[in-house]
Amino acid sequence: MNGLLLTSKEEKMSIEIMYMAADNTITKRRIIVTSRADNYIKAYCFTRKQKWTFKLESILATVKPAKGKWRKLLSPIVLNRKKLMIQKRPAEASHP
């Protein structure tokens, strides 16, 4: 589990987690980890479309998305309130 969380953070890749909320409901989330502390991670949650804090003890499983859905996002990624904005790289200048 820790390996995929680290990969998500370092490579800016999405992963899927099974998460148990405080009310014991279990949800599947697609996230990109932005930071990690001893007991929790902070991530952009594509399910909720916002930044979210997840307790590590409540993450039941981590998996790569199904084949063909494993995507490396363009960098830099800017997390802006409730939206994930991806800045595209400027087009390369044409040489004569």
PDB file of C-alpha atoms in Angstrom:
ATOM      1  CA  MET A   1       0.000   0.000   0.000  1.00  0.00           C
ATOM      2  CA  ASN A   2       2.710   2.498   0.953  1.00  0.00           C
ATOM      3  CA  GLY A   3       4.492   1.888  -2.354  1.00  0.00           C
ATOM      4  CA  LEU A   4       1.533   3.012  -4.456  1.00  0.00           C
ATOM      5  CA  LEU A   5       0.932   6.037  -2.231  1.00  0.00           C
ATOM      6  CA  LEU A   6       4.557   7.070  -2.708  1.00  0.00           C
ATOM      7  CA  THR A   7       4.394   6.441  -6.467  1.00  0.00           C
ATOM      8  CA  SER A   8       1.251   8.545  -6.713  1.00  0.00           C
ATOM      9  CA  LYS A   9       2.978  11.430  -4.938  1.00  0.00           C
ATOM     10  CA  GLU A  10       6.318  11.253  -6.760  1.00  0.00           C
ATOM     11  CA  GLU A  11       5.001  10.502 -10.261  1.00  0.00           C
ATOM     12  CA  LYS A  12       1.768  12.532  -9.980  1.00  0.00           C
ATOM     13  CA  MET A  13      -0.164   9.430 -11.005  1.00  0.00           C
ATOM     14  CA  SER A  14      -3.699   8.582 -10.030  1.00  0.00           C
ATOM     15  CA  ILE A  15      -4.447   5.513  -7.944  1.00  0.00           C
ATOM     16  CA  GLU A  16      -7.652   4.015  -6.621  1.00  0.00           C
ATOM     17  CA  ILE A  17      -8.268   3.440  -2.932  1.00  0.00           C
ATOM     18  CA  MET A  18     -10.973   1.732  -0.913  1.00  0.00           C
ATOM     19  CA  TYR A  19     -11.666   4.027   2.032  1.00  0.00           C
ATOM     20  CA  MET A  20     -13.761   3.613   5.183  1.00  0.00           C
ATOM     21  CA  ALA A  21     -15.289   6.883   6.343  1.00  0.00           C
ATOM     22  CA  ALA A  22     -15.975   7.791   9.976  1.00  0.00           C
ATOM     23  CA  ASP A  23     -19.560   6.492   9.612  1.00  0.00           C
ATOM     24  CA  ASN A  24     -18.186   3.108   8.428  1.00  0.00           C
ATOM     25  CA  THR A  25     -19.306   3.544   4.823  1.00  0.00           C
ATOM     26  CA  ILE A  26     -16.800   2.219   2.316  1.00  0.00           C
ATOM     27  CA  THR A  27     -16.135   4.170  -0.860  1.00  0.00           C
ATOM     28  CA  LYS A  28     -13.854   3.776  -3.846  1.00  0.00           C
ATOM     29  CA  ARG A  29     -11.860   6.927  -4.622  1.00  0.00           C
ATOM     30  CA  ARG A  30      -9.464   7.895  -7.414  1.00  0.00           C
ATOM     31  CA  ILE A  31      -6.774  10.187  -6.008  1.00  0.00           C
ATOM     32  CA  ILE A  32      -3.369  11.770  -6.543  1.00  0.00           C
ATOM     33  CA  VAL A  33      -1.373  12.052  -3.326  1.00  0.00           C
ATOM     34  CA  THR A  34       0.023  15.545  -2.714  1.00  0.00           C
ATOM     35  CA  SER A  35       1.594  15.070   0.741  1.00  0.00           C
ATOM     36  CA  ARG A  36       1.976  12.534   3.514  1.00  0.00           C
ATOM     37  CA  ALA A  37       2.325  12.712   7.301  1.00  0.00           C
ATOM     38  CA  ASP A  38       2.606   9.958   9.902  1.00  0.00           C
ATOM     39  CA  ASN A  39      -1.110   9.211  10.162  1.00  0.00           C
ATOM     40  CA  TYR A  40      -2.697  10.684   7.047  1.00  0.00           C
ATOM     41  CA  ILE A  41      -2.252  11.709   3.426  1.00  0.00           C
ATOM     42  CA  LYS A  42      -3.512  14.751   1.590  1.00  0.00           C
ATOM     43  CA  ALA A  43      -4.656  14.146  -1.954  1.00  0.00           C
ATOM     44  CA  TYR A  44      -6.728  15.507  -4.793  1.00  0.00           C
ATOM     45  CA  CYS A  45      -9.840  13.313  -4.926  1.00  0.00           C
ATOM     46  CA  PHE A  46     -11.331  12.979  -8.414  1.00  0.00           C
ATOM     47  CA  THR A  47     -14.499  11.498  -6.882  1.00  0.00           C
ATOM     48  CA  ARG A  48     -15.164  14.561  -4.701  1.00  0.00           C
ATOM     49  CA  LYS A  49     -13.442  16.970  -7.126  1.00  0.00           C
ATOM     50  CA  GLN A  50     -11.507  18.655  -4.319  1.00  0.00           C
ATOM     51  CA  LYS A  51      -8.535  18.299  -1.997  1.00  0.00           C
ATOM     52  CA  TRP A  52      -9.198  15.762   0.736  1.00  0.00           C
ATOM     53  CA  THR A  53      -7.418  14.382   3.819  1.00  0.00           C
ATOM     54  CA  PHE A  54      -7.432  10.596   4.280  1.00  0.00           C
ATOM     55  CA  LYS A  55      -6.479   8.759   7.485  1.00  0.00           C
ATOM     56  CA  LEU A  56      -3.977   6.027   6.642  1.00  0.00           C
ATOM     57  CA  GLU A  57      -5.684   3.606   9.041  1.00  0.00           C
ATOM     58  CA  SER A  58      -8.933   4.037   7.071  1.00  0.00           C
ATOM     59  CA  ILE A  59      -7.410   3.182   3.682  1.00  0.00           C
ATOM     60  CA  LEU A  60      -8.380  -0.455   3.214  1.00  0.00           C
ATOM     61  CA  ALA A  61      -6.662  -1.034  -0.149  1.00  0.00           C
ATOM     62  CA  THR A  62      -4.735   0.749  -2.892  1.00  0.00           C
ATOM     63  CA  VAL A  63      -4.711  -0.374  -6.518  1.00  0.00           C
ATOM     64  CA  LYS A  64      -3.632   0.838  -9.911  1.00  0.00           C
ATOM     65  CA  PRO A  65      -6.587   1.791 -12.100  1.00  0.00           C
ATOM     66  CA  ALA A  66      -7.602  -0.827 -14.675  1.00  0.00           C
ATOM     67  CA  LYS A  67      -5.249  -1.300 -17.625  1.00  0.00           C
ATOM     68  CA  GLY A  68      -5.476   1.619 -20.003  1.00  0.00           C
ATOM     69  CA  LYS A  69      -6.625   3.986 -17.253  1.00  0.00           C
ATOM     70  CA  TRP A  70      -3.202   4.437 -15.592  1.00  0.00           C
ATOM     71  CA  ARG A  71      -2.375   7.977 -16.587  1.00  0.00           C
ATOM     72  CA  LYS A  72       0.570  10.207 -15.893  1.00  0.00           C
ATOM     73  CA  LEU A  73      -0.688  13.759 -15.736  1.00  0.00           C
ATOM     74  CA  LEU A  74       1.063  16.684 -17.329  1.00  0.00           C
ATOM     75  CA  SER A  75       3.079  18.769 -14.928  1.00  0.00           C
ATOM     76  CA  PRO A  76       2.932  21.201 -13.324  1.00  0.00           C
ATOM     77  CA  ILE A  77      -0.331  20.377 -11.580  1.00  0.00           C
ATOM     78  CA  VAL A  78      -2.048  23.195  -9.770  1.00  0.00           C
ATOM     79  CA  LEU A  79      -4.651  22.295  -7.168  1.00  0.00           C
ATOM     80  CA  ASN A  80      -6.979  25.270  -7.124  1.00  0.00           C
ATOM     81  CA  ARG A  81      -9.772  25.102  -4.546  1.00  0.00           C
ATOM     82  CA  LYS A  82     -12.329  22.664  -5.916  1.00  0.00           C
ATOM     83  CA  LYS A  83     -10.849  22.081  -9.371  1.00  0.00           C
ATOM     84  CA  LEU A  84      -7.764  20.360 -10.685  1.00  0.00           C
ATOM     85  CA  MET A  85      -6.241  22.616 -13.273  1.00  0.00           C
ATOM     86  CA  ILE A  86      -3.583  21.183 -15.531  1.00  0.00           C
ATOM     87  CA  GLN A  87      -1.305  23.695 -17.159  1.00  0.00           C
ATOM     88  CA  LYS A  88      -0.183  22.584 -20.588  1.00  0.00           C
ATOM     89  CA  ARG A  89       3.425  22.976 -21.586  1.00  0.00           C
ATOM     90  CA  PRO A  90       4.075  25.787 -24.072  1.00  0.00           C
ATOM     91  CA  ALA A  91       4.434  24.647 -27.672  1.00  0.00           C
ATOM     92  CA  GLU A  92       8.010  24.216 -28.763  1.00  0.00           C
ATOM     93  CA  ALA A  93       9.304  27.039 -30.903  1.00  0.00           C
ATOM     94  CA  SER A  94       9.779  26.051 -34.511  1.00  0.00           C
ATOM     95  CA  HIS A  95      13.295  26.284 -35.822  1.00  0.00           C
ATOM     96  CA  PRO A  96      13.955  27.642 -39.338  1.00  0.00           C
TER      97      PRO A  96
END
